[in-house]
Coordinates of C-alpha atoms in Angstrom, one line a residue:
Chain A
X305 CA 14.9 13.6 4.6
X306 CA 15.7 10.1 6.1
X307 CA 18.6 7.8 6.3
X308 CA 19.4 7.0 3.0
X309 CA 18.2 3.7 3.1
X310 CA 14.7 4.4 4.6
X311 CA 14.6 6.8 2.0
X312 CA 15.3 4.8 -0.6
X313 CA 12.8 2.1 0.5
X314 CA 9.9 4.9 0.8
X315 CA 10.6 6.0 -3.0
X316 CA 10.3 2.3 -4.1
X317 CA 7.5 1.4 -2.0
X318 CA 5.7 4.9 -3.5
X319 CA 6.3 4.1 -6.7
X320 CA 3.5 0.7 -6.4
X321 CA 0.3 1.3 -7.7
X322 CA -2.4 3.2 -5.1
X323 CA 0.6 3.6 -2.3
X324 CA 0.8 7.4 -1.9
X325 CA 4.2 9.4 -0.1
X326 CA 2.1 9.1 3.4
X327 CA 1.3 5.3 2.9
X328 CA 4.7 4.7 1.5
X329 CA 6.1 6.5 4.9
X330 CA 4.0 4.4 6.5
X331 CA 4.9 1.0 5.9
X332 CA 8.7 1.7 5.3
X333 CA 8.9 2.8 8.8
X334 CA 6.6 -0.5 10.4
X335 CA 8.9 -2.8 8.3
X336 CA 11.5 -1.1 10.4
X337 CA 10.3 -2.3 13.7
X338 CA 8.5 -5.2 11.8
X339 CA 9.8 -9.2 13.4
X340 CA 12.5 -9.8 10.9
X341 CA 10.8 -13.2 10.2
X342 CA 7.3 -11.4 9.0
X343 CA 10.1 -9.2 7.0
X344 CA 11.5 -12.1 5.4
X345 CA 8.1 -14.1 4.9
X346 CA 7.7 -10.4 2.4
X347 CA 11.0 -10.7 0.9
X348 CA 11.0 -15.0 0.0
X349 CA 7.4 -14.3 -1.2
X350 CA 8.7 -11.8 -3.7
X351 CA 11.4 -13.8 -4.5
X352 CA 8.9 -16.7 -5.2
X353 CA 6.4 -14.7 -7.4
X354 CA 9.6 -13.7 -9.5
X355 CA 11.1 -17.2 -10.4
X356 CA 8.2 -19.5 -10.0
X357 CA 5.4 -17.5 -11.7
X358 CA 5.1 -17.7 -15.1
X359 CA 2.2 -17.3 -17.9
X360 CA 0.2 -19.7 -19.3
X361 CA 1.2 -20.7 -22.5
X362 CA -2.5 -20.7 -23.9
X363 CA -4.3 -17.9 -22.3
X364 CA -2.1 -16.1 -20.7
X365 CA -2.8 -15.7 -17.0
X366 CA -0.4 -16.4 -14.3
X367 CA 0.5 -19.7 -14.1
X368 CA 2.4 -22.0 -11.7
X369 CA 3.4 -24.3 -14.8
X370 CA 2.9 -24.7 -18.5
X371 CA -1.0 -24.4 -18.6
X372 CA -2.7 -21.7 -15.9
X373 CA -5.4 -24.1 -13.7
X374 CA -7.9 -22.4 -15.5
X375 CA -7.0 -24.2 -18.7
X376 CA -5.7 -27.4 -17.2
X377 CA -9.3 -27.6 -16.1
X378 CA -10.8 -30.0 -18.2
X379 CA -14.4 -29.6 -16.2
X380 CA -14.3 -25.5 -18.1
X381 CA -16.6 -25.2 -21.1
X382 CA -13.5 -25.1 -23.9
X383 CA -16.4 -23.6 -26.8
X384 CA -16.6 -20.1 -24.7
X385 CA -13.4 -18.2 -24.3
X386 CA -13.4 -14.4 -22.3
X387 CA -11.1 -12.0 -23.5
X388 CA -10.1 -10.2 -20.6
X389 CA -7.4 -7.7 -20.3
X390 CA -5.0 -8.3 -17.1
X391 CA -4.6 -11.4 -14.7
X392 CA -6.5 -9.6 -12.1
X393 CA -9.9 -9.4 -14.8
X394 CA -9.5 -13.4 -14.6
X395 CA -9.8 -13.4 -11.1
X396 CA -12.3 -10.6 -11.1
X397 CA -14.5 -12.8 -13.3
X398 CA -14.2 -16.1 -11.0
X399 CA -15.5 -14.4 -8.0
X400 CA -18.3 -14.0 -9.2
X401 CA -18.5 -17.9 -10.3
X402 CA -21.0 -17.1 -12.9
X403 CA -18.5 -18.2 -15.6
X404 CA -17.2 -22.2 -16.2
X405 CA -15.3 -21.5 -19.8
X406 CA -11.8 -20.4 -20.5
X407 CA -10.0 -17.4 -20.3
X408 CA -8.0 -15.0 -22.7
X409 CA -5.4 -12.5 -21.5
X410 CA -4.9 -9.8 -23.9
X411 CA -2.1 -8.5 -21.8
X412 CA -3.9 -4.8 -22.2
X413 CA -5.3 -2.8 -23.9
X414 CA -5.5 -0.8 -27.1
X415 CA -3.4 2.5 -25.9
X416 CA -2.4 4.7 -28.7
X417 CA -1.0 7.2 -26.3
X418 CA 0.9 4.2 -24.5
X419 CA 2.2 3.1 -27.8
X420 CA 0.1 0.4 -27.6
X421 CA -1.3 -0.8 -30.8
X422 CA -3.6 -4.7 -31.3
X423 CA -0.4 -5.9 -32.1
X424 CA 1.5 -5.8 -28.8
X425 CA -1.1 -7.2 -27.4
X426 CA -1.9 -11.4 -27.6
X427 CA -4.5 -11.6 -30.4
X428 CA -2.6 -13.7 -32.7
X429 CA -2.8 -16.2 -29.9
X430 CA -6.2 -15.7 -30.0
X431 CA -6.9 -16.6 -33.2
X432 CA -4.6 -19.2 -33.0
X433 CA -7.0 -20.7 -30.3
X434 CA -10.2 -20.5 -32.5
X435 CA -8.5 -22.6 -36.1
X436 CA -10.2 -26.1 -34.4
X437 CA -13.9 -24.8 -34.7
X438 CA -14.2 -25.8 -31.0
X439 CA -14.7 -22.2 -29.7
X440 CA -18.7 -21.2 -30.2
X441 CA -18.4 -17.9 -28.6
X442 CA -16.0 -15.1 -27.2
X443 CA -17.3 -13.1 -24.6
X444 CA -15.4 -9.7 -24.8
X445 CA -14.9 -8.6 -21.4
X446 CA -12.7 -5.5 -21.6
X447 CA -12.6 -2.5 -18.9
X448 CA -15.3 -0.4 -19.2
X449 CA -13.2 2.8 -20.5
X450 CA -11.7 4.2 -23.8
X451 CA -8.9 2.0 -24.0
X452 CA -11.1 -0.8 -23.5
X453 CA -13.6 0.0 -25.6
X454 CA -11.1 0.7 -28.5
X455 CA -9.8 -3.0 -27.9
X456 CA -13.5 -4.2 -28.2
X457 CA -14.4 -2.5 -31.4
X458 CA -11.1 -4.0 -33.0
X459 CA -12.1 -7.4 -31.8
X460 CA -15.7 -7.0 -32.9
X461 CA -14.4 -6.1 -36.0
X462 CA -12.1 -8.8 -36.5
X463 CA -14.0 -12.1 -35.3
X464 CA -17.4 -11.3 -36.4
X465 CA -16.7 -12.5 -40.2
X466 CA -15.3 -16.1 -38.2
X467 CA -18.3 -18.7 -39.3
X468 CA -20.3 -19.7 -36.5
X469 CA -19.0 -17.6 -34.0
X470 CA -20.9 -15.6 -31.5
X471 CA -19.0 -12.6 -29.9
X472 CA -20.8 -10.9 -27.4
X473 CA -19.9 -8.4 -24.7
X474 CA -20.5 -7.8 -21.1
X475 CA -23.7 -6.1 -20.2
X476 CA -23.3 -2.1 -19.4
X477 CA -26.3 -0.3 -17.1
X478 CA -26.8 0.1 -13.8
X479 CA -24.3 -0.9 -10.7
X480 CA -26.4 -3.3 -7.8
X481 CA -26.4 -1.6 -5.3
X482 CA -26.1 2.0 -6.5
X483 CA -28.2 4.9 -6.9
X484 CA -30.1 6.3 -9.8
X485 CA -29.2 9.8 -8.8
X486 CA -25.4 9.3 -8.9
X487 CA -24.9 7.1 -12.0
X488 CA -23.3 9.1 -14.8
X489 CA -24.9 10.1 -18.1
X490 CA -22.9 7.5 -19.8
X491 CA -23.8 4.6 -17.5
X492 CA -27.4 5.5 -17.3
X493 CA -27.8 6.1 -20.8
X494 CA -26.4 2.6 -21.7
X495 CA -29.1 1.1 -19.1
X496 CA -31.8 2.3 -20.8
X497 CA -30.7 1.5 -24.5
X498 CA -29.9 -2.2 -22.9
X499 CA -33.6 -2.2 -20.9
X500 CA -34.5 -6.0 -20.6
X501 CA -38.4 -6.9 -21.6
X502 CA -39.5 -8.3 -17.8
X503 CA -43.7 -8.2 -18.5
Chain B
X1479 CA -8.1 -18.5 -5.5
X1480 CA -4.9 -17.7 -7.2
X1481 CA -1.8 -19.9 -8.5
X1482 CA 0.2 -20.8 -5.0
X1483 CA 3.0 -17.9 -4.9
X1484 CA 0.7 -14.8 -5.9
X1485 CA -1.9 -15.7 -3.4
X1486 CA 1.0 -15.7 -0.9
X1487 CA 2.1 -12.5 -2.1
X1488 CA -1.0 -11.1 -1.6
X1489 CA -1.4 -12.3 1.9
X1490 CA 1.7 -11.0 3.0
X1491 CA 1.4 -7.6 1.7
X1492 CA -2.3 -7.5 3.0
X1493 CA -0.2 -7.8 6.4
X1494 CA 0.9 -4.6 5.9
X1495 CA -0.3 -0.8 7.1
X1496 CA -3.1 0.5 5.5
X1497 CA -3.4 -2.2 2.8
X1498 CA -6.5 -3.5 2.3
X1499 CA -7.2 -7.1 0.4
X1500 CA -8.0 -5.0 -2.3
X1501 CA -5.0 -3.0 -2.7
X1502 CA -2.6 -6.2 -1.8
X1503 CA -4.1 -7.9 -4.9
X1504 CA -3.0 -4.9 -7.1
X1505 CA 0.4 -4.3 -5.9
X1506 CA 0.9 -8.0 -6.5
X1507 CA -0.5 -8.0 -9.7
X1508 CA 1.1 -5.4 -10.8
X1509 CA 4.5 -6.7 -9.4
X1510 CA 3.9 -9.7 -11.5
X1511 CA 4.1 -7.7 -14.7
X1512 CA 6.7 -5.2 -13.8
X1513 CA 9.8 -4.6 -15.2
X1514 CA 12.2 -7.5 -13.3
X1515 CA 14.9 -4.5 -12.7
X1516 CA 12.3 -2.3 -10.5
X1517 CA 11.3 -5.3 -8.7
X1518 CA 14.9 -6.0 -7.7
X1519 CA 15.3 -2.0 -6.8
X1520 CA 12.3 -2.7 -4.4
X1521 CA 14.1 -6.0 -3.3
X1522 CA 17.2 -4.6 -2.9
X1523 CA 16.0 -1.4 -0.9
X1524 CA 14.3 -3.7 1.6
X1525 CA 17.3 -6.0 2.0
X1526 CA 19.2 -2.7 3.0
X1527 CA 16.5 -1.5 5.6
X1528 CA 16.7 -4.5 6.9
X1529 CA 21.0 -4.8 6.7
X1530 CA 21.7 -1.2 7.4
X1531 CA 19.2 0.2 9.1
X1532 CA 20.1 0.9 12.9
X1533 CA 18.8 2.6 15.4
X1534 CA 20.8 5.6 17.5
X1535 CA 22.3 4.2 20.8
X1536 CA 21.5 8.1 22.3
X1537 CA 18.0 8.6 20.9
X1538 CA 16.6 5.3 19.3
X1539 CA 15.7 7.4 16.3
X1540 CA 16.6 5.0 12.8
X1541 CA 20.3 5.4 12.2
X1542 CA 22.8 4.1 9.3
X1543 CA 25.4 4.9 12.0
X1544 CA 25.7 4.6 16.2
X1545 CA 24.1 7.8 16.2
X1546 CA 21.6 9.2 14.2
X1547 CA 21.7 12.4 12.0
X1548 CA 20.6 14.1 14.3
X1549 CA 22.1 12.9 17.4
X1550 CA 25.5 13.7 15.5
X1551 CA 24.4 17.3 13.6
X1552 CA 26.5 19.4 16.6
X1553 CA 24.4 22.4 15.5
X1554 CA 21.5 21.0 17.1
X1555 CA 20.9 22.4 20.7
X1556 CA 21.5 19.9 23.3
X1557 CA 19.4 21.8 25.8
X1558 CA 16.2 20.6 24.5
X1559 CA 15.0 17.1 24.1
X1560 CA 11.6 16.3 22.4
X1561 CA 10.1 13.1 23.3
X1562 CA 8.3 11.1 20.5
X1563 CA 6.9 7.6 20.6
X1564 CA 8.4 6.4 17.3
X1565 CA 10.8 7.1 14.8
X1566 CA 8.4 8.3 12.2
X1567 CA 6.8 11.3 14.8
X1568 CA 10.9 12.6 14.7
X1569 CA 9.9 12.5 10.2
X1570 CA 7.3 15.1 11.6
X1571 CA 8.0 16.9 14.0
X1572 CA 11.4 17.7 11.5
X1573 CA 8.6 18.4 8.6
X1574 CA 7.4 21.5 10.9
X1575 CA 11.3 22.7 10.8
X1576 CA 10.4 24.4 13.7
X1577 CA 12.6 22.5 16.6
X1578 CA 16.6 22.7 16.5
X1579 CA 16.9 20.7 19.7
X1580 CA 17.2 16.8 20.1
X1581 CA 15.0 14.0 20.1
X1582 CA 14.4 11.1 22.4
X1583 CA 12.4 8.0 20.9
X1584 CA 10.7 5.6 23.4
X1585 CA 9.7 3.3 20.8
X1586 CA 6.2 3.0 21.9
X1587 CA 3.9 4.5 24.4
X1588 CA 1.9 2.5 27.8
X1589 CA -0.5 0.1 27.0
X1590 CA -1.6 -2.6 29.4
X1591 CA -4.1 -4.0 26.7
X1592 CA -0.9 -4.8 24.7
X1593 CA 1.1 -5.6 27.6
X1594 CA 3.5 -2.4 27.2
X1595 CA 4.7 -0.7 30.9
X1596 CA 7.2 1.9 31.1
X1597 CA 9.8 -0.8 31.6
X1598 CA 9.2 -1.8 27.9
X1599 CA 10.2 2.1 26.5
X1600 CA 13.5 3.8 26.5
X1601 CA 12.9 5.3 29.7
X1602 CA 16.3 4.7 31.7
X1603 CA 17.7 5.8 28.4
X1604 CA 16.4 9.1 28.3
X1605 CA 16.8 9.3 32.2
X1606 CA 20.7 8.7 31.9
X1607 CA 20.5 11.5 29.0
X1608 CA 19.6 14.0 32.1
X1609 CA 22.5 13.1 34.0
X1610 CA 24.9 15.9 33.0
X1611 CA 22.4 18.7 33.6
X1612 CA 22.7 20.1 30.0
X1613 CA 19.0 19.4 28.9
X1614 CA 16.9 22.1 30.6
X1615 CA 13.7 21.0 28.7
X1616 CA 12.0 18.0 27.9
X1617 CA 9.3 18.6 25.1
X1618 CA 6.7 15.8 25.6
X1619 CA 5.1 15.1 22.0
X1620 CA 3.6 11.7 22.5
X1621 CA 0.5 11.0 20.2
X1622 CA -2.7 12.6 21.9
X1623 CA -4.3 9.5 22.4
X1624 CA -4.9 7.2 25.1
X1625 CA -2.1 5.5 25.4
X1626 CA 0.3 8.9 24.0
X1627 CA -1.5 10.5 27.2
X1628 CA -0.9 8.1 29.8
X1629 CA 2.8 7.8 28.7
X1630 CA 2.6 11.5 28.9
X1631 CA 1.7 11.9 32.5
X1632 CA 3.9 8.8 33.7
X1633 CA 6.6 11.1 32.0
X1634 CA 5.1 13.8 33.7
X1635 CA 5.4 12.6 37.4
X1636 CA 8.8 11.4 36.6
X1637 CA 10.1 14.7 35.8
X1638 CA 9.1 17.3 36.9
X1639 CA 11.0 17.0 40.7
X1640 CA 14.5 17.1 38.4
X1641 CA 15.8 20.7 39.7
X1642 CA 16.2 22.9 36.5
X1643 CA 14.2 21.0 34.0
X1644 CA 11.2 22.0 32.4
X1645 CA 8.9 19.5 31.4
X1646 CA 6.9 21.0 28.6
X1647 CA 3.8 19.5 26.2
X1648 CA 2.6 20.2 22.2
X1649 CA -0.5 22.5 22.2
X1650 CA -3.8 21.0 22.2
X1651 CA -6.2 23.1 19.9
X1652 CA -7.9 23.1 16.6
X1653 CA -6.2 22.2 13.6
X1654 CA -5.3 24.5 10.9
X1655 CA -7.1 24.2 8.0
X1656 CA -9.8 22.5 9.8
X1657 CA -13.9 23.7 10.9
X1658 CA -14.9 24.5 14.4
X1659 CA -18.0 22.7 13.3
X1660 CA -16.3 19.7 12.8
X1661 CA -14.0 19.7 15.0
X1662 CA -14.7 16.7 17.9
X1663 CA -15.6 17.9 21.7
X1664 CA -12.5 16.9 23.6
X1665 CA -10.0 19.5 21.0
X1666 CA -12.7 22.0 21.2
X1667 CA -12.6 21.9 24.9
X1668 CA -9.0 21.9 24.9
X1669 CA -8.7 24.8 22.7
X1670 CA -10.6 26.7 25.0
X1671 CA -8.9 25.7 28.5
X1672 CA -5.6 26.7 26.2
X1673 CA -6.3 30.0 24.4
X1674 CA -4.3 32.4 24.4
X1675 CA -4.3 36.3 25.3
X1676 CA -4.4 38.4 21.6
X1677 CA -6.0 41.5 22.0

C-alpha cells in the first residue's frame, strides 16, 4: 500500500497494545512530518528504557538500579507486601496513595492456555521474601478476571498454612461512580455478599 | 511517578496522535516487557522512516525515491491532478481505487490561527505542474473543514481563469452507511443543494 518503509513502520506501530491499523496510520504518517528532534527525543527514550531499565531484584518492578524506589524506601511498611501482577498494577496502586508497604510482581498471571503455570511466574521469590517472619500480611491484589483469580486461589492456598500470616484480598463490589443499573451480575452479586454493617 | 526513563517514555509517546496518558503508559509498559528483538524491529522501522523516507520532488507525496509511486507508475493519467492536503488523504483517496490520475500534496491547508498562508503550501509547485497544458483537471479534495475550505476557494480563484482546465471538487452529501437523523445540518444542507436527478 505505502512505501515500503511507511509500511513497515505502520505494521510495527500496529502491533502495540490498543493502536489499531487507523491509529497505527495515523502516527506513522505525523512522525513523517514530525521535527526530527521530537523524532529523536522518541527514538533515545526507547533506547533509554531498553539498556537502563531493569527489575528490581526483590520485587520485581521496574527499576532504575538494584532495588526499585519502592523497596529502597525505607519509610514503606516492610510487614505488608501486595502481590500484584504487572509494573503497571504497582503504579495503579500508588495513585491512589492509600498503600505505604512493599510491592510484589508476579510477572502475570496463572494462564493455562498461555502456558503459563505458578511456576513461570515469581512466587519462589515470594516466599523467599516471607523466611524472616517480618511480613504480617500479603494483600493479594490480582486483576479482577479468570486468570487472576486462578493466581489468587493458588496463593490462598499456598500461604494460608504460613504461621502468623494474614493474606487478604482486595475488596470486589460496586465501581464509585457507577450505576446500579449497568453493573454486571458478577460484580453486583459480589457487593452484596461483601455488604459492610454501617448502622 | 515512575523510575526516570519510563516516565520519559511515557511522555514522549503521550506526544503522539490519538494517545492518551492512558494509552502512553501501556505501550510503555508493555515495551518494557517485550521481546528485545520486536523492540528493535520497531526501532529499526523508525530509523528508516526517518533515513529513507522522502518526499516526491513532483507531488510531495512520501517517496523512497525522487518521485513517488505514483508520480513514476506511467499508467496513471497525467490529465488529472487531485489535490490533497497531506500525504495520508493520497492513503485514501487510493483506498477508494477509484482515481487513476495524479496527485498533488500541499502539505497543509490555510490557517492564519497557525500562521499558514498560501505561501507556506506547495502552491508554485502545483502551478509549474500546469505549465505544459497536459492537466485538464484539477480535482480539489482538501478536508471539508475550515481551513480544507478556505484552501479550497483560494485554489478556486486561482484556477479557474487557466484556459482549458477544469477545476473540480469531492461531493458534499451524506455518508454511506450513515442516518439522516444523525447526520449534522451543514451535510444535510449540502446534500440537498447537490442532489442529483434519478428518476
Amino acid at each position: 500500500m505505502y512505501e515500503g518503509p511507511v509500511q513497515d513502520l505502520i505494521d510495527e506501530l500496529g502491533r502495540l497494545p490498543g493502536i489499531g491499523p487507523k491509529s497505527a496510520q495515523r502516527i506513522a504518517f505525523h512522525m513523517l512530518t514530525m521535527d526530527p528532534t521530537d523524532l529523536t527525543r522518541l527514538q533515545v527514550a526507547l533506547q533509554r528504557v531498553k539498556d537502563e531499565v531493569k527489575f528490581c531484584e526483590l520485587c520485581g518492578n521496574v527499576a532504575a538500579d538494584v532495588l526499585c524506589r519502592i523497596c529502597a524506601d525505607l519509610r514503606r511498611d516492610p510487614s505488608v507486601i501486595c502481590v500484584v501482577e504487572e509494573p503497571k498494577d504497582v503504579a495503579a496502586v500508588e495513585r491512589t496513595r492509600e498503600f505505604r508497604g512493599k510491592y510484589h510482581v508476579l510477572g502475570g498471571a496463572i494462564s493455562p492456555i498461555d502456558g503459563v503455570g505458578p511456576e513461570q511466574l515469581r512466587i519462589a521469590p515470594l516466599l523467599k521474601r516471607l523466611a524472616d517472619d517480618v511480613v504480617t500480611e500479603i494483600i493479594i491484589a490480582t486483576d479482577p478476571n479468570m486468570e487472576g483469580e486462578a493466581t489468587a486461589t493458588y496463593l490462598i492456598r499456598l500461604l494460608r498454612s504460613f504461621p502468623g500470616l494474614a493474606v487478604t484480598r482486595l475488596a470486589s463490589g460496586l465501581p464509585v461512580g457507577g450505576d446500579l443499573e449497568y453493573a454486571d451480575e458478577i460484580t453486583l452479586g459480589r457487593a452484596f455478599s461483601g455488604r459492610t454493617n454501617v448502622g
